[in-house]
Amino acid sequence: MKTVISARDIEDLIRSGGDVRSLPADAILTPSARDLLRDLEMNPPRTPPAAAGKPPAPAAAAAPQPPAKALSARSPKPELEAFFNSAYCLDLKQQMCDVGHRMWERAYVDGNGGNIAIRVGEDLALCTPTLVSKGKLQPFDICLVDFQGNQLLGARKRTSEILMHLQMMQKQPKMIASVHCHPPYATAFAVAGIEPPTCMIPEFEVFCAVATAPYRTPGSPEMGKLVSDLVDKHNLILMANHGVVAWSHNNVEEAYWRTEIIEAYCRTLVVAAQLGKPLNTFSPGQLQDLLRIKQGLGFVDPRYGLKECELCDNAEWRPGVQCAAPSRPADEAPRDPEAEKVVQAITDQILAQMK
Ligand SMILES: [Zn+2]
């Protein structure tokens, strides 16, 4: 497999004193890496003059390290407690709180909805508690559970939806973290039973691979089974009439990004479908390019290996603009003619700008 190089890799290389000319010639560059290389060509970084007599700048604080010995549900309780109270575990708990706060601020969760899990051992996971708003989540709220869902540590009761996350982890050995929430636009697609069409926006193609699971009661083993059956080739599952769940083989931050990306994507589609024009898509060849980047990043996708003619099939997606508006029943009150005029004027302006 060819190496995929991101802008971050290039920045790390430069920071460690490396030379960008040492990058493998056949490496696949992400778009941001390509931009960065172009910038570097135009403005090569100046090496700072050796600071005579000055002490070297202190290195950034080292990230807390995971326990030397892998833990499992069979580990002695004191070992589990030491892990649960360690700086490493606190860092993970803080990452979960940070993601929870951002989900709440962006209105991806409502009431006490949404949950987050991180795999921390062979059959162990950290998870969010039940009945706590993600907007107020604190590190001491986080629970430790085994893969049967038994709570091992933590002052609060674990979420009832953890069973689904655990079933996903058992089915997908690469999975490190998962995030479940109810972002309105993506959830609207899940309610309407429409899988978002493809070949429209690069970010969505690279970071997400979407499938839909039918509705079952949240927290039930049946729901967990339907979702976990999809995680071998999909990293974001639309749960019909409920919400979304995303997973990552890297970290909880990346699982959360996926929810931001699908929500922005679904929102853009809804807006684009109102503009009165058929939506443009990229070509199968352009999608194939993105899939190569995706595969290099280690993300799953059911489309790897498909022929170009099998990609970009949007036949199922019929934007609202193509549907005739249903005629209003005769007994319905007529709309405000002034408001209608304003709406018409705005629509005309948008259409005029697009021409
Ligand atoms: Zn939910």
mmCIF file of N, CA and C and ligand atoms in Angstrom, residues 161 180 182 242, ligand 1:
data_model
loop_
_atom_site.group_PDB
_atom_site.id
_atom_site.type_symbol
_atom_site.label_atom_id
_atom_site.label_comp_id
_atom_site.label_asym_id
_atom_site.label_seq_id
_atom_site.Cartn_x
_atom_site.Cartn_y
_atom_site.Cartn_z
ATOM 1 N N GLU A 161 -27.240 2.889 26.622
ATOM 2 C CA GLU A 161 -26.910 2.640 25.219
ATOM 3 C C GLU A 161 -25.487 2.081 25.049
ATOM 4 N N HIS A 180 -22.120 8.650 19.785
ATOM 5 C CA HIS A 180 -23.506 8.574 19.312
ATOM 6 C C HIS A 180 -24.223 9.876 19.665
ATOM 7 N N HIS A 182 -27.601 12.910 18.127
ATOM 8 C CA HIS A 182 -28.826 13.114 17.341
ATOM 9 C C HIS A 182 -28.747 14.425 16.569
ATOM 10 N N HIS A 242 -33.749 7.701 14.773
ATOM 11 C CA HIS A 242 -33.060 7.867 16.048
ATOM 12 C C HIS A 242 -31.877 8.840 15.958
HETATM 13 ZN ZN ZN B 1 -29.690 8.045 21.162
#
